[in-house]
């Protein structure tokens, strides 16, 4: 991919609260996906090419074709994680391991996609009570923290608290505190296979967080960070090679079946 | 658990090569599980209480009762990963996240249990050609590296090579080289939920590696390291708490259902 | 060292506030070092052998002989970091890299010893205004977090805030929040050379934090964690070895001078 | 800094072997610094603006003015680490912590600059005997590994072996093996203060490694990676702030002196 080609982003949203709760519609008249898309376009303009997809579309809008032409996927879900089709989840998982970037937002921590990639329960403690959230940067040279104040101030937000059951993040970028005194690892990076993953907790259907200038900046930074430099999408695979041929192009072949049968 | 109680270890083995291949029986007359058990008892004597379990037993020998009374599980499998029952895999996964230690050996990297915990393909490159393996310590203060030479020398061994598709290990304890010039991250720790995990690649059905003094030392060290300090087995869970009650015992309750329905 | 030998701890304290400020003497009549020592003996009893040393003793009480017989050193300093003799600092540094454990407490973050080991400024943000500190565990299987509530509650404490200019900790065990909404990585592990280091921020001359049951538990856990498993104290050194001799005991020799002169 | 401005690189070289050893001059007629500069310009063309500096220049060519206009510094030294002036080393250290990128090459591991930043001895094992080095990528999505074969093959090279006494790298990008069976963590990233650091071991005065296409690619990638995104060079500092003023611009001031004197 040439440096001047725009990053192809698919913003995925469960889009159920928006159909069921009047106050959510007021906060997000074009859906949470609409607000996230708007934030990306505002910050990245021509450097990004954004489309959206939602749960109720066929295959949740995440066909092989869509994923194959997506550089970075953002994921928001909450009340209907269980409705995500296992086959689609499997497909997203494979694309991430093959090199697609993934930004998981807020309650997406309990999505099938994220828990499958993490291998843990991804549970946490929570309270929905209009807490003030402060998002502090603890990795000030990280590309995802570029251009945001220290701390970011969110006047009203759902509270998320430790223990957050995730693997230790490879890079811890943000830590949040809440009015009640709770803390949360709110910005975390992970690499899985050939894919780069960022989890970012601010954002909720009941608060206008995806209209917040700094939150939009972080998500925009993350999309740029998650873009892989690899020339093509490729799942890591089991390969066999002979002695002294390992570094020649011809030396390796996929041998899953052989591997499991081998004996001297 | 009092410090003087022995660590309860269950050594799990697929035990299929031992039934099908004569030369494997010669190397491991009591099975790979027998050799691993012997190594643990040799090094840890009264500090350990070891039993074994194999694939062909009912529920693979890993009932709720067995896992509930296992402090650390070791896992060896190769040719029959696909035969592991999904329900048993789910049970092992839950016990690890709840605090059971897990030592994954060699070809166990492709087991359902390990890939489910890692979230990646766990693939690698390989060759079975009597390579010499040297196991170098890169974390010399780690408890798992205690008492072994630098490097450990294994005269004949299957070759494993990078790229090994795992999450970046939390602690990289050993790196191996092979006669052909390949390298492999051969000793890696991970924490998932309340469980501690160690992956250790040396060991193969076609070579007598589990009779090797230093390899036995490493596995014995790992069993001691993987024992959790927590007072009881407990899966991390979704909890809600009110403002200012978060640090009182009464303040939290499991609220998965409520969480998914919440709205302001 | 046999498992049953007590851990030899030296508790070091600057001990200047105790001489100059009446209210500090009231909080710590036997000095901060006295309170830390008391906490260790309370928790570890016969498993520990504790002595103390202070800035105003000859060589700050940290002679080659004292350090040579110290398994783990704890360090508290604040108003007189600049008075620490460079030669003593160099000696402590060498012993840590050679395998002595080190627990750096609170304002010790700006000590010559800690900044030399970290390589950074170790600066932070602060306020002394009777904040409540909550210490949350984010690594619940870590030995240092054993047996303390989640969170630990400290009613009055100096506030420390990010950005804390340290290398990313190898293990992040605790994150604190303060009444004002600030957050701090308050419990961090590092390995340097053959030594294990724990930084723990709670504790101040103006608050009775070293009398707090849970804080004493953490420091006691840390002392046990920081004990190295290596058989002898040994500084990593530059070694040369010939081809195929690298893994024989005779193969290596210290060759710093030769290394710098080499040419083909 | 606008995206289109070239990265300002200063390539620093001890440049002593080039003056004393005929065969080094043959390998590097324009000095090691000349070869590194050439490699950067070849790969990055207009995206980079490279100058060089050497030990024998006044202030080693690293005045405040030069460092202040350097985005990324590369460092090669070997036989004369001890001749580096402490004041210049201090200055480089301060610029790295303030945001200047640093690429440390090969024997630069023992330079005052690198050991001061790492806090360890940075010693290793070595042999100069025409080993073949293979450089394997273990972090395939890392920007520094972009566009190089797996493995990179270096026909003749000095051997470096573990244990390499550095802090555990934040990201381990490359692991090398050598003909003799040794392994080495040959590509490691670290963040210190506001600066990004990459250590890369391939390259020696006795072998033409800095003319190697892939090695030049890695160094070019590293220079791009090490560029900070921060708007200005700024050393992390000790700051005090009042309650509820912490997130206002006016709330913080440098208070090193006050901090050390504080008492309730």
Coordinates of C-alpha atoms in Angstrom, one line a residue, chain A residues 125 132 134 136-140 150 161-163 172 175-177 180-183 185, chain C residues 125 132 134 136-140 150 161-163 172 175-177 180-183 185:
Chain A
X125 CA -16.3 -3.6 37.6
X132 CA -16.3 12.3 35.8
X134 CA -10.0 11.7 33.7
X136 CA -4.1 10.3 32.0
X137 CA -1.3 9.5 29.5
X138 CA 1.4 7.2 30.9
X139 CA 3.3 6.7 27.6
X140 CA 3.8 10.2 26.3
X150 CA -3.0 15.4 30.1
X161 CA -12.9 -0.3 37.3
X162 CA -10.1 -2.8 37.9
X163 CA -9.5 -5.7 38.0
X172 CA -0.2 0.8 28.5
X175 CA -5.0 5.1 32.8
X176 CA -8.3 6.6 33.9
X177 CA -9.7 7.6 37.2
X180 CA -15.6 7.5 42.9
X181 CA -11.9 6.9 43.2
X182 CA -11.7 3.9 40.8
X183 CA -8.9 3.4 38.3
X185 CA -6.3 0.7 32.3
Chain C
X125 CA 3.8 15.5 39.9
X132 CA -7.0 9.8 50.3
X134 CA -6.6 4.0 47.0
X136 CA -5.7 -1.0 43.3
X137 CA -4.2 -4.4 42.3
X138 CA -4.0 -4.9 38.6
X139 CA -1.9 -8.1 38.7
X140 CA -3.8 -10.3 41.1
X150 CA -8.6 -4.4 46.6
X161 CA 0.7 11.8 39.8
X162 CA 1.6 10.8 36.3
X163 CA 3.6 11.3 34.2
X172 CA 2.7 -3.3 36.9
X175 CA -2.2 1.6 40.4
X176 CA -3.2 4.3 42.9
X177 CA -5.9 7.0 42.7
X180 CA -8.2 14.9 43.5
X181 CA -8.6 12.5 40.6
X182 CA -4.9 11.8 39.9
X183 CA -3.5 8.4 39.1
X185 CA 1.7 3.6 38.9

